[in-house]
mmCIF file of C-alpha atoms in Angstrom:
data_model
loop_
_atom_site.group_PDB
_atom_site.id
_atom_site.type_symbol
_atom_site.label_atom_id
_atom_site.label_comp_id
_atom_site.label_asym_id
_atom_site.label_seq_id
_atom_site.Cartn_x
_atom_site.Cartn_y
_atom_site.Cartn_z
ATOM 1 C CA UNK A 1 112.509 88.174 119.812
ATOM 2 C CA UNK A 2 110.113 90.194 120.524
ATOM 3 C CA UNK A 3 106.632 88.980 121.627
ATOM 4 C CA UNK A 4 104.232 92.112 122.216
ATOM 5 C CA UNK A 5 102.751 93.291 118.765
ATOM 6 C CA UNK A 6 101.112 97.019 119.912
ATOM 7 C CA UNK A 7 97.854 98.921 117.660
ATOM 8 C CA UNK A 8 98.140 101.111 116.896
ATOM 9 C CA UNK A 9 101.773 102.089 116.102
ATOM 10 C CA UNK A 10 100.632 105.477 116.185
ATOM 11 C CA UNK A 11 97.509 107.711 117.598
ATOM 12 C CA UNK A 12 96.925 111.232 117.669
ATOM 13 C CA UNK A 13 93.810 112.717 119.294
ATOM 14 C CA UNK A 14 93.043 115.836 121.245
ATOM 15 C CA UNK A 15 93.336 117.244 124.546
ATOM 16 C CA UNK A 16 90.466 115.730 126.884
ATOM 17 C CA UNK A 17 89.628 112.555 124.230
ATOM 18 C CA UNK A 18 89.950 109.288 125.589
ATOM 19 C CA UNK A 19 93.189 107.318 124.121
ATOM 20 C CA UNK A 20 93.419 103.218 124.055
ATOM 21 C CA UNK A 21 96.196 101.112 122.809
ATOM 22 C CA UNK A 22 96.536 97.474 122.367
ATOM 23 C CA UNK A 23 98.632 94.631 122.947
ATOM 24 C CA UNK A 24 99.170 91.317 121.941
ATOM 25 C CA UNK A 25 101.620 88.485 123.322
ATOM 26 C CA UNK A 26 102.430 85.027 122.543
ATOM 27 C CA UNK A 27 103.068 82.626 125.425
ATOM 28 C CA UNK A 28 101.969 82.598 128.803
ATOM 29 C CA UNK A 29 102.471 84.941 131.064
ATOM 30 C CA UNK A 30 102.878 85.923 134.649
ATOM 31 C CA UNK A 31 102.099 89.590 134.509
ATOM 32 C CA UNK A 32 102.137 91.864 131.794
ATOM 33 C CA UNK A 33 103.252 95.830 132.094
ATOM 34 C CA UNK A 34 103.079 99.116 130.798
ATOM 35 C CA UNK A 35 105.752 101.656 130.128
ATOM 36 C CA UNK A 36 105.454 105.422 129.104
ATOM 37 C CA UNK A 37 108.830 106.955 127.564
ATOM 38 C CA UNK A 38 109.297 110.310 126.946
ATOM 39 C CA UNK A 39 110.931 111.544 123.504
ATOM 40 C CA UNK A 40 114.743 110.801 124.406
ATOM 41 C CA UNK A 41 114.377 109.857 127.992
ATOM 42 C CA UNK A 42 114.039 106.539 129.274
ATOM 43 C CA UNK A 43 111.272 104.534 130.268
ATOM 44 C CA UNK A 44 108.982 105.083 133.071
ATOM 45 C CA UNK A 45 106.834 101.925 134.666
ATOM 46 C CA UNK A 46 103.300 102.870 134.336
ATOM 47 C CA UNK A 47 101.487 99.798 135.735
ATOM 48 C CA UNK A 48 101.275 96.322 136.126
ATOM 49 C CA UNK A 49 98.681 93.573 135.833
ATOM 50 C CA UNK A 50 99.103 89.730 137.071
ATOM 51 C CA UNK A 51 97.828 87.285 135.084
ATOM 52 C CA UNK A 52 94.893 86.354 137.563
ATOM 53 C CA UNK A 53 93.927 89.687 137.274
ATOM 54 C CA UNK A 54 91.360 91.079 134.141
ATOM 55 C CA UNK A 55 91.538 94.707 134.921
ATOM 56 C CA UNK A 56 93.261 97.553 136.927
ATOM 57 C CA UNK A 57 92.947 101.262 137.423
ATOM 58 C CA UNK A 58 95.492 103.917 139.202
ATOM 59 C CA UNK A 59 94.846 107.366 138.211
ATOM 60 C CA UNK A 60 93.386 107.925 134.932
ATOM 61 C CA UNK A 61 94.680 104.932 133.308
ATOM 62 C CA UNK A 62 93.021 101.755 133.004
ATOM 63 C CA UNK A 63 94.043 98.243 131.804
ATOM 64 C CA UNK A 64 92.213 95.461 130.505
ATOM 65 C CA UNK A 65 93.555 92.072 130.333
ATOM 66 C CA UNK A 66 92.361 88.887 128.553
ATOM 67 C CA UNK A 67 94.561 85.744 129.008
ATOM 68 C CA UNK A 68 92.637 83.812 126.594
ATOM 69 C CA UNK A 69 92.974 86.068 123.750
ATOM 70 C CA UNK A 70 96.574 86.964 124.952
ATOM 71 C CA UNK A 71 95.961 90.343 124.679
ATOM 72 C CA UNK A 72 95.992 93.778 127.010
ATOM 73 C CA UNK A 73 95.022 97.552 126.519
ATOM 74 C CA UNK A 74 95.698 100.466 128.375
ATOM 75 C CA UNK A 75 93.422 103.522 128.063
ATOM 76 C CA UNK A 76 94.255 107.017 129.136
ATOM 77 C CA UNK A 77 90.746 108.826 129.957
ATOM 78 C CA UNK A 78 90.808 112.493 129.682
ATOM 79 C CA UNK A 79 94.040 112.819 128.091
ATOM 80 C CA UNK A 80 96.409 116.001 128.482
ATOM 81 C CA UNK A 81 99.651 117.349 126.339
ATOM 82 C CA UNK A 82 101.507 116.039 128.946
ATOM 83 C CA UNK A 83 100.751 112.502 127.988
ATOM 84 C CA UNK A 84 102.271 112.900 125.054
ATOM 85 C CA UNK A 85 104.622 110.162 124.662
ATOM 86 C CA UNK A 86 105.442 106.555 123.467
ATOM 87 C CA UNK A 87 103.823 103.714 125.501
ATOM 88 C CA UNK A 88 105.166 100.151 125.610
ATOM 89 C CA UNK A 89 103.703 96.980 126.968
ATOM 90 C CA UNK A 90 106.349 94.228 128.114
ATOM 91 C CA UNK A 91 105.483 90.533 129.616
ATOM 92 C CA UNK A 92 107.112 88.421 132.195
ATOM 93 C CA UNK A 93 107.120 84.820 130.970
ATOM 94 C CA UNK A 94 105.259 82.648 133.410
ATOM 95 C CA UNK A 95 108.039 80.540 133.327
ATOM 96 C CA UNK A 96 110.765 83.195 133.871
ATOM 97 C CA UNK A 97 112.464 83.355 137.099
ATOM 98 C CA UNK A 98 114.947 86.128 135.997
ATOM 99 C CA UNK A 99 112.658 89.138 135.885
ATOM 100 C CA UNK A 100 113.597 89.622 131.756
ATOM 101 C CA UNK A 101 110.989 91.499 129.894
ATOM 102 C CA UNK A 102 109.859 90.938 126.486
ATOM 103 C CA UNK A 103 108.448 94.468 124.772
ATOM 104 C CA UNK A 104 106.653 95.453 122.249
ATOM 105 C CA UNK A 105 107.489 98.225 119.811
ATOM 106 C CA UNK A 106 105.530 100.654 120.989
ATOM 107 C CA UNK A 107 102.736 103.251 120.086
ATOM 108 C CA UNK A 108 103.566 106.644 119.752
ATOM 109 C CA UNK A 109 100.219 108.938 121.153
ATOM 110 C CA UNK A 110 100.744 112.377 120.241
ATOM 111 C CA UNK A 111 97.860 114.715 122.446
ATOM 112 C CA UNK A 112 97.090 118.067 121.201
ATOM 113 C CA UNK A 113 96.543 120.829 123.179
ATOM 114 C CA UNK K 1 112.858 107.311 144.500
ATOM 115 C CA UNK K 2 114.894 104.498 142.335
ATOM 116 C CA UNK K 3 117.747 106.255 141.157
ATOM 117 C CA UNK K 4 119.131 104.702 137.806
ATOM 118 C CA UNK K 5 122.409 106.854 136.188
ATOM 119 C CA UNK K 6 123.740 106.208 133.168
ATOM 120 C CA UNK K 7 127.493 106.954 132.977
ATOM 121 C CA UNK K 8 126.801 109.651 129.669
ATOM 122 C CA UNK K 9 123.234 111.091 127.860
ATOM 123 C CA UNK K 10 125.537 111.424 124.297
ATOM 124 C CA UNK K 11 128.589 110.045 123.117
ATOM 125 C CA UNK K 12 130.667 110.056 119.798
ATOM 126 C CA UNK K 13 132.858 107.299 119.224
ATOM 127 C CA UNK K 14 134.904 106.641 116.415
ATOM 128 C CA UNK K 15 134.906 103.219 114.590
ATOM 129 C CA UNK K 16 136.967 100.716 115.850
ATOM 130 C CA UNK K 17 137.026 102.107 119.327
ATOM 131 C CA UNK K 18 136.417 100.183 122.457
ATOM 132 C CA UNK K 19 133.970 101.852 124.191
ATOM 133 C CA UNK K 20 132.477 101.465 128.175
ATOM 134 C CA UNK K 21 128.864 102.288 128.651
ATOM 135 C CA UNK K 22 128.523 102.372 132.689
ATOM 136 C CA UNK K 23 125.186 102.089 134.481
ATOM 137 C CA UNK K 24 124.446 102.497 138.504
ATOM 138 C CA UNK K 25 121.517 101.525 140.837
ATOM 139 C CA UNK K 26 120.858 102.880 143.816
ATOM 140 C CA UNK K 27 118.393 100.135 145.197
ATOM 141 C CA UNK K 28 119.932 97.045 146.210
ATOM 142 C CA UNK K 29 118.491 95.422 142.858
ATOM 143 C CA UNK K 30 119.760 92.139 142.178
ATOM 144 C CA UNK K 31 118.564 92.039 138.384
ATOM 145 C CA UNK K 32 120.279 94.733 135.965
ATOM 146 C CA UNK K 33 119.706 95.158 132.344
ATOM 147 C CA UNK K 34 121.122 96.529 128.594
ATOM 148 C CA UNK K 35 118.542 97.346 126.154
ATOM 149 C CA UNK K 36 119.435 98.706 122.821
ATOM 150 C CA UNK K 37 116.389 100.603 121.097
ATOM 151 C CA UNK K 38 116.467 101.542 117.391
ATOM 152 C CA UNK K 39 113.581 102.933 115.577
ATOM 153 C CA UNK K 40 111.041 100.316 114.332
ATOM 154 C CA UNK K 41 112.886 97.736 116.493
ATOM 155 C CA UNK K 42 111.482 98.353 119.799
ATOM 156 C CA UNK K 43 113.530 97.471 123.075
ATOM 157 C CA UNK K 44 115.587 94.922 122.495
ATOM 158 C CA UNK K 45 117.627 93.072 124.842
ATOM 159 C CA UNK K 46 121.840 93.002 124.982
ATOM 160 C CA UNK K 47 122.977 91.341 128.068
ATOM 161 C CA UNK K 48 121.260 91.280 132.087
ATOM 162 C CA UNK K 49 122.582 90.054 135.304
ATOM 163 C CA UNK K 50 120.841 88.660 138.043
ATOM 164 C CA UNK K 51 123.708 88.874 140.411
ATOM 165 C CA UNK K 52 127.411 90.304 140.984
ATOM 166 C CA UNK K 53 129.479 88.111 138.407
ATOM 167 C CA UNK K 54 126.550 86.458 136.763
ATOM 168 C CA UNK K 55 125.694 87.136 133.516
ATOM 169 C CA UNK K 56 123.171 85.995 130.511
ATOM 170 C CA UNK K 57 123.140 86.737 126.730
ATOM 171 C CA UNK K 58 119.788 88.223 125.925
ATOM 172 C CA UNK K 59 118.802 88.696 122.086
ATOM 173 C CA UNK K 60 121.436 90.057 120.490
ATOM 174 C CA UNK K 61 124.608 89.797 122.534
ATOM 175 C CA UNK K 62 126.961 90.070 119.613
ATOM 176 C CA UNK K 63 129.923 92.402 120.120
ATOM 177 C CA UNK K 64 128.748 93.295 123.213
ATOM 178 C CA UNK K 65 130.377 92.331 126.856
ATOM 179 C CA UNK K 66 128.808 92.949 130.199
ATOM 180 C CA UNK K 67 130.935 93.357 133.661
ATOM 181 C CA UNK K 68 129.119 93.768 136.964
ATOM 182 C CA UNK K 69 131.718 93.279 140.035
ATOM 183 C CA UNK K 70 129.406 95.074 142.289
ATOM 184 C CA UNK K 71 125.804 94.556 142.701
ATOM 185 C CA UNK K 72 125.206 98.515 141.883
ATOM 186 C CA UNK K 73 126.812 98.417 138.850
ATOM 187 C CA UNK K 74 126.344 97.242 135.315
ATOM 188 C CA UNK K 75 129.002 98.323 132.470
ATOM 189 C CA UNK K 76 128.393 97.303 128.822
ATOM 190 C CA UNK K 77 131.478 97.276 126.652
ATOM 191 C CA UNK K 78 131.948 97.348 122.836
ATOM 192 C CA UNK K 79 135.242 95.590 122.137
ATOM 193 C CA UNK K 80 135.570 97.009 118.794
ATOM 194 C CA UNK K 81 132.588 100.073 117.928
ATOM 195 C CA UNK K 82 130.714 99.421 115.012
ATOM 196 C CA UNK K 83 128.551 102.212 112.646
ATOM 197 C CA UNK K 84 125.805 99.566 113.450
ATOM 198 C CA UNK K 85 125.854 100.284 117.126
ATOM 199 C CA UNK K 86 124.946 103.309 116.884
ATOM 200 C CA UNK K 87 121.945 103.279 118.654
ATOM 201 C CA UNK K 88 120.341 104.353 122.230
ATOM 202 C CA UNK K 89 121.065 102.729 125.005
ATOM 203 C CA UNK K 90 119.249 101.738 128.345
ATOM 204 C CA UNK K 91 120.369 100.594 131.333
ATOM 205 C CA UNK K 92 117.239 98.811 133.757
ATOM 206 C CA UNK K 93 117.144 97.793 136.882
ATOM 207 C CA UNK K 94 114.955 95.427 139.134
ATOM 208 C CA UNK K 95 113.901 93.562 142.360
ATOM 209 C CA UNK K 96 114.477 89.508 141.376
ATOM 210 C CA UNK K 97 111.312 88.332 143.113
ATOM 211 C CA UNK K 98 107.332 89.232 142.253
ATOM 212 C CA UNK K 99 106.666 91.641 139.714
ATOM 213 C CA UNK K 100 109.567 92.236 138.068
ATOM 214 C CA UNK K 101 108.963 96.099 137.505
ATOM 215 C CA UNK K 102 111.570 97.681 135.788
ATOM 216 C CA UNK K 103 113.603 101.073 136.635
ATOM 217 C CA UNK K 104 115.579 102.855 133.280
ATOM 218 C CA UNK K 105 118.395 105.155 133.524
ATOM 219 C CA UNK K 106 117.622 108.200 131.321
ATOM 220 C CA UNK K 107 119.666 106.313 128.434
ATOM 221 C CA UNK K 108 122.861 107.481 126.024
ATOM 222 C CA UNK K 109 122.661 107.854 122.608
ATOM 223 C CA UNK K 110 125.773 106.172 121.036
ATOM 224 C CA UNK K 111 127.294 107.402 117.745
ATOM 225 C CA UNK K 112 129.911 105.646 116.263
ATOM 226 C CA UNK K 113 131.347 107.672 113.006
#
C-alpha cells in the first residue's frame, strides 16, 4: 500500500520561481527520500534525510522534515526547464531491515522557460 | 556510476504469452527490486530480493515470478501475459545496510495486445 500522500499532484510555475512539494507518511520511519523521474525514464535518487535529521540542503534543493507531523517537503529554489519532471518521496520503515521503499504518487512540476 | 540495465526500453507481447523481463546491476548490491508504475497508481511494488535465491512478495505479486541465481541479476517473469500488465516496468537496485538509496534501470514499457 502505499504510504506517502504528495501536494500537490501537480505544479506549474516559471523559470527562476521557487517550487515546493509536500509529503505525508504514516508510520515511523528511518529516513525518508526523494526521487526525480524524467518523462519515460526511470527514477533518479535526489536526496535523503534520516529521521534525526529536520532539514538538508545539496545544491539548490532543500528538504524539510517534521517527524511529528509525519510529513517532508522538498523545495527547488531558482528553478530551470531542466527540472521539469515528476518528483517522488519514498520512506524506509524504521522497522525495515530489507531496504523496501514505500512511495508516494508523485507530483508532476512542469517549469517554463 | 551505478549502472542499472534493463533487458528492453519497449516490448509488445501478445496475450497469453510468457514473457521474461531481465534486469542487471553492476554494484555488488545485495537488495534488487520490481516496481510496476501505472498512471495515478504511483510505484508500486512486484517482487525484491535481498540475496541470490531469496525472494519476497511485495504488494501485488500476482502473476508475477522473480528468479535471481546471481547476485547481479534480477528477472521478472509473467507466466501467462495479461492486457492488465501492461504497464512500465522498473528494475531498482540497492546497498542492504544504512540508507537504503535506490538505483532504477531506465525501465520497459510492457504492452500486452
Amino acid at each position: 500500500s502505499q504510504q506517502g500522500e504528495e501536494d500537490p499532484q501537480a505544479l506549474s510555475i516559471q523559470e527562476g520561481e521557487n517550487a515546493t512539494m509536500n509529503c505525508s507518511y504514516k508510520t515511523s520511519i528511518n529516513n525518508l527520500q526523494w526521487y526525480r523521474q524524467n518523462s519515460g525514464r526511470g527514477l533518479v535518487h535526489l536526496i535523503l534525510i534520516r529521521s534525526n535529521e529536520r532539514e538538508k540542503h545539496s545544491g539548490r534543493l532543500r528538504v524539510t522534515l517534521d517527524t511529528s507531523k509525519k510529513s517532508s517537503s522538498l523545495l527547488i529554489t531558482a528553478s530551470r526547464a531542466a527540472d521539469t519532471a515528476s518528483y517522488f518521496c519514498a520512506t524506509v520503515s524504521y522497522s525495515s531491515n530489507t531496504g523496501k521503499l514505500i512511495f508516494g504518487q508523485g507530483t508532476t512540476l512542469q517549469v517554463k522557460p | 556510476d551505478v549502472k542499472v540495465t534493463q533487458s528492453s526500453r519497449y516490448l509488445v507481447k501478445r496475450t497469453g504469452e510468457k514473457v521474461f523481463l531481465e534486469c542487471v546491476q553492476d554494484m555488488d548490491h545485495e537488495n534488487m527490486f520490481w516496481y510496476r508504475q501505472d498512471p495515478g497508481l504511483g510505484l508500486r511494488l512486484i517482487y525484491f530480493s535481498y540475496d541470490v535465491k531469496m525472494k519476497e512478495k511485495g504488494d501485488i505479486p500476482e502473476g508475477y515470478s522473480v528468479s535471481r541465481e546471481k547476485k547481479e541479476r534480477f528477472s521478472l517473469i509473467l507466466e501467462s501475459a495479461s492486457t492488465n500488465q501492461t504497464s512500465m516496468y522498473l528494475c531498482a537496485s540497492g546497498q542492504g545496510a544504512h540508507t537504503y538509496e535506490q538505483y532504477f534501470g531506465p525501465g520497459t514499457r510492457l504492452t500486452v495486445t
